[in-house]
Coordinates of C-alpha atoms and ligand atoms in Angstrom, one line a residue:
M447 CA -9.1 10.2 6.9
I448 CA -7.8 10.9 3.3
K449 CA -9.6 13.3 1.0
F450 CA -9.1 14.4 -2.5
V451 CA -10.9 17.8 -3.3
N452 CA -10.9 18.6 -7.1
V453 CA -7.5 17.0 -7.6
S454 CA -5.9 17.3 -11.0
K455 CA -2.4 16.4 -11.8
V456 CA -0.4 17.3 -14.9
Y457 CA 3.3 16.1 -15.0
P458 CA 5.8 18.5 -16.3
N459 CA 5.8 16.8 -19.8
G460 CA 2.1 17.5 -20.2
S461 CA 0.7 14.0 -19.2
V462 CA -2.5 14.5 -17.6
A463 CA -2.5 11.7 -14.7
L464 CA -5.5 12.9 -12.8
E465 CA -8.7 15.1 -13.7
N466 CA -10.7 16.6 -10.8
V467 CA -10.7 13.6 -8.7
N468 CA -12.9 13.9 -5.6
L469 CA -12.6 11.0 -3.1
E470 CA -12.9 10.3 0.6
I471 CA -11.5 7.2 2.2
G472 CA -12.7 6.7 5.8
K473 CA -10.6 5.1 8.7
G474 CA -11.0 1.3 8.7
E475 CA -12.1 0.9 5.1
F476 CA -10.8 -1.5 2.5
V477 CA -10.7 0.2 -0.8
T478 CA -9.8 -1.3 -4.1
I479 CA -8.8 1.1 -6.9
V480 CA -9.2 -0.6 -10.2
G481 CA -8.3 0.7 -13.6
P482 CA -6.2 -0.1 -16.8
S483 CA -2.6 0.9 -16.9
G484 CA -2.3 4.6 -17.1
A485 CA -5.5 5.4 -15.3
G486 CA -3.8 7.4 -12.7
K487 CA -3.7 4.7 -9.7
T488 CA -0.2 5.2 -9.0
T489 CA -0.3 8.9 -9.2
L490 CA -3.2 8.7 -6.6
N491 CA -0.8 6.8 -4.2
K492 CA 2.1 9.2 -4.8
L493 CA -0.3 12.3 -3.9
M494 CA -1.3 10.5 -0.8
L495 CA 2.3 10.0 0.4
D496 CA 3.2 13.6 -0.7
E497 CA 5.8 12.2 -3.2
E498 CA 4.0 14.2 -5.8
R499 CA 1.9 17.4 -5.5
P500 CA -1.3 18.2 -7.1
T501 CA -1.4 20.8 -10.0
E502 CA -4.8 21.7 -8.7
G503 CA -7.0 20.8 -5.8
T504 CA -6.2 19.5 -2.3
V505 CA -5.1 16.3 -0.6
L506 CA -6.2 16.0 2.9
F507 CA -4.9 13.5 5.5
E508 CA -7.2 13.8 8.6
N509 CA -8.5 17.3 7.5
V510 CA -4.9 18.7 7.1
D511 CA -3.6 19.9 3.7
I512 CA -0.6 17.6 3.2
N513 CA 1.0 19.5 0.3
T514 CA 1.7 22.4 2.8
F515 CA 3.9 20.0 4.7
S516 CA 7.5 20.4 5.6
R517 CA 10.1 17.7 5.2
S518 CA 9.7 16.6 8.7
Q519 CA 6.0 16.6 8.6
I520 CA 6.1 14.4 5.3
T521 CA 8.4 12.0 7.2
A522 CA 5.8 11.8 9.9
L523 CA 3.1 11.3 7.3
R524 CA 4.9 8.5 5.6
R525 CA 5.3 6.7 9.1
R526 CA 1.5 6.6 9.3
I527 CA 1.3 5.0 5.8
G528 CA 2.8 1.6 5.1
T529 CA 3.5 0.8 1.5
V530 CA 3.8 -2.5 -0.7
F531 CA 4.7 -2.7 -4.3
Q532 CA 4.4 -5.1 -7.2
E533 CA 8.3 -5.6 -7.2
F534 CA 8.5 -6.2 -3.4
R535 CA 11.5 -3.9 -2.8
L536 CA 13.2 -6.1 -0.3
L537 CA 16.7 -5.8 0.8
P538 CA 18.5 -8.7 -0.9
N539 CA 21.3 -9.2 1.4
K540 CA 19.2 -9.4 4.5
T541 CA 17.0 -12.3 5.9
A542 CA 13.3 -12.1 6.2
Y543 CA 13.9 -11.3 10.0
E544 CA 16.4 -8.7 9.1
N545 CA 14.3 -6.9 6.5
I546 CA 11.7 -6.3 9.1
A547 CA 14.2 -5.4 12.1
F548 CA 15.9 -2.9 9.6
A549 CA 12.4 -1.1 9.3
M550 CA 12.0 -1.2 13.0
E551 CA 15.5 0.3 13.6
A552 CA 14.8 3.1 11.1
A553 CA 11.8 3.8 13.2
G554 CA 13.8 4.0 16.2
K555 CA 12.5 0.8 18.0
S556 CA 14.4 -0.9 20.7
D557 CA 16.2 -4.3 20.4
E558 CA 13.7 -5.7 22.8
E559 CA 10.9 -4.6 20.7
I560 CA 12.4 -6.1 17.6
V561 CA 13.2 -9.4 19.0
S562 CA 9.6 -9.7 20.3
D563 CA 7.6 -8.2 17.4
V564 CA 9.5 -9.8 14.4
P565 CA 8.5 -13.3 15.0
H566 CA 4.9 -12.0 15.7
V567 CA 4.3 -10.2 12.4
L568 CA 5.9 -13.1 10.3
Q569 CA 3.4 -15.3 12.1
L570 CA 0.7 -13.0 11.1
V571 CA 1.7 -13.3 7.3
D572 CA 2.2 -17.1 7.7
M573 CA 6.1 -16.9 7.4
A574 CA 7.3 -18.1 10.7
D575 CA 9.1 -21.0 9.2
R576 CA 10.9 -18.5 6.6
M577 CA 12.4 -16.2 9.3
F578 CA 16.1 -16.8 8.2
H579 CA 15.6 -17.1 4.4
F580 CA 16.9 -14.5 2.2
P581 CA 14.6 -13.0 -0.5
N582 CA 16.2 -15.0 -3.1
Q583 CA 15.2 -18.2 -1.4
L584 CA 11.6 -17.2 -1.3
S585 CA 8.8 -17.6 -3.7
G586 CA 7.0 -14.6 -5.2
G587 CA 4.3 -15.0 -2.8
E588 CA 6.5 -15.4 0.3
K589 CA 8.3 -12.3 -0.8
Q590 CA 5.1 -10.2 -0.9
R591 CA 3.9 -11.5 2.4
L592 CA 7.3 -10.6 3.9
A593 CA 7.0 -7.1 2.1
I594 CA 3.6 -6.8 3.6
A595 CA 4.9 -7.9 7.2
R596 CA 7.6 -5.1 6.8
A597 CA 5.0 -2.4 5.8
I598 CA 2.9 -3.1 8.9
I599 CA 5.6 -3.8 11.5
N600 CA 5.5 0.0 12.6
Q601 CA 1.6 -0.1 12.9
P602 CA 0.9 2.3 10.2
E603 CA -2.9 3.7 10.2
V604 CA -3.0 2.9 6.3
L605 CA -1.6 0.4 4.1
I606 CA -1.2 1.3 0.4
A607 CA -0.7 -1.8 -1.7
D608 CA 0.2 -0.8 -5.5
E609 CA -0.3 -3.8 -7.7
P610 CA 0.7 -6.2 -4.9
T611 CA -0.3 -9.3 -6.8
G612 CA 1.0 -8.0 -10.3
N613 CA 3.7 -10.7 -10.2
L614 CA 2.0 -13.4 -8.5
D615 CA 0.0 -16.5 -9.7
S616 CA -3.6 -17.0 -8.6
R617 CA -3.1 -19.0 -5.4
N618 CA -0.4 -16.6 -4.2
T619 CA -2.7 -13.7 -5.2
A620 CA -5.7 -15.3 -3.2
E621 CA -3.2 -15.6 -0.1
V622 CA -2.0 -12.0 -0.3
I623 CA -5.6 -10.8 -0.6
E624 CA -6.6 -12.8 2.6
I625 CA -3.7 -11.3 4.4
L626 CA -4.6 -7.7 3.3
K627 CA -8.1 -8.5 4.7
K628 CA -6.8 -9.8 7.9
I629 CA -4.8 -6.7 8.5
N630 CA -7.9 -4.6 7.6
D631 CA -9.9 -6.6 10.1
L632 CA -7.2 -5.7 12.7
G633 CA -8.0 -2.1 12.2
T634 CA -5.6 -0.8 9.3
T635 CA -7.1 1.2 6.5
V636 CA -6.1 -0.8 3.3
I637 CA -6.0 0.9 -0.1
L638 CA -5.3 -1.8 -3.0
T639 CA -4.6 -0.8 -6.5
T640 CA -4.9 -3.3 -9.5
H641 CA -5.5 -3.2 -13.2
D642 CA -6.8 -6.7 -12.8
P643 CA -10.7 -6.7 -12.9
Q644 CA -10.8 -10.3 -11.8
L645 CA -9.2 -9.4 -8.5
I646 CA -12.1 -7.2 -7.4
K647 CA -14.4 -10.1 -7.5
A648 CA -12.1 -11.7 -4.5
V649 CA -11.9 -8.4 -2.8
G650 CA -15.2 -7.1 -2.5
Q651 CA -16.1 -4.0 -0.3
R652 CA -15.6 -0.7 -1.9
I653 CA -14.5 -0.7 -5.4
I654 CA -13.2 2.6 -7.0
S655 CA -13.0 2.4 -10.9
M656 CA -10.5 4.8 -12.7
E657 CA -10.1 5.5 -16.3
R658 CA -7.9 8.2 -17.9
G659 CA -7.3 10.0 -14.8
R660 CA -10.9 10.1 -13.5
V661 CA -13.1 8.3 -11.1
V662 CA -15.9 6.7 -13.2
G663 CA -17.4 4.4 -10.4
D664 CA -17.3 4.0 -6.7
D665 CA -19.6 1.3 -5.2
Q666 CA -19.8 -1.4 -2.5
R667 CA -19.5 -5.1 -3.6
A668 CA -19.5 -8.4 -2.0
A669 CA -16.6 -10.6 -2.4
T670 CA -16.8 -14.0 -4.2
V671 CA -14.0 -16.7 -4.4
I672 CA -11.8 -16.6 -7.5
Ligands
LIG800 P1 -1.4 3.6 -13.3 O1 -0.9 3.6 -12.0 O2 -2.9 3.5 -13.4 O3 -0.8 2.8 -14.4 P2 -0.1 6.3 -13.5 O4 -0.4 7.1 -12.2 O5 1.2 5.6 -13.3 O6 -1.3 5.2 -13.7 O7 0.1 7.2 -14.7 C1 -1.0 8.0 -15.2 C2 -0.6 8.9 -16.3 O8 0.4 9.7 -15.9 C3 0.1 7.9 -17.6 O9 -0.3 8.5 -18.7 C4 1.6 8.0 -17.2 O10 2.2 8.0 -18.6 C5 1.7 9.4 -16.7 N1 2.7 9.5 -15.7 C6 2.9 8.9 -14.6 N2 4.0 9.2 -14.1 C7 4.6 10.2 -14.8 C8 5.9 11.0 -14.6 N3 6.7 10.9 -13.5 N4 6.0 11.7 -15.5 C9 5.1 12.1 -16.7 N5 4.0 11.3 -16.9 C10 4.0 10.3 -16.1

């Protein structure tokens, strides 16, 4: 589904973020990318979203080179990939319901769809009783679950979660991982990045290790409880 072929990325200031990365992520996989800060994880995500372009090599989405995309093709690509970030990025003046409704409106969904789908997705992330809370009335774990609900509401094929548990304690981290697994079970490809080696024990499945811009490990593991 997503393929990196001999990808290197050097930023204009000379920082080498990725060096000859070759990677293939299949439809329906749950992939965890682990590596210390500066390893190149966020850059990898940005290349998948066509927010940055490789200095060398090719990034393919369903066998199409996304780095040839026009602006409208990039918009279409980003509709197919939901994103979640460490710092939540919720709209502070909107309730949980409105944060999700806003994302649906932006994607051209009808009022009927919004009214029927928003409660549904909030239930999926166990937030049905927080529907009319504003972000500052939610705990960190609840904020992240809301951000996940917003990221999946328009049914993307891929969900990229970039350090989604970076601001969370261990209990909320475990809840977020469980929700990501549930979303993966429902058919969405999930790409999780983390600097926390502890976390990969809970996630299991495919673990890609990165160091200094290179992929240094790629293996399948079973999950254990943290
Ligand atoms: P990670 O997500 O694993 O922390 P990043 O992809 O953010 O890694 O960064 C990889 C390397 O690229 C780091 O050395 C970082 O300083 C550098 N880098 C990231 N973004 C930029 C940028 N916009 N301009 C210059 N250097 C950058």
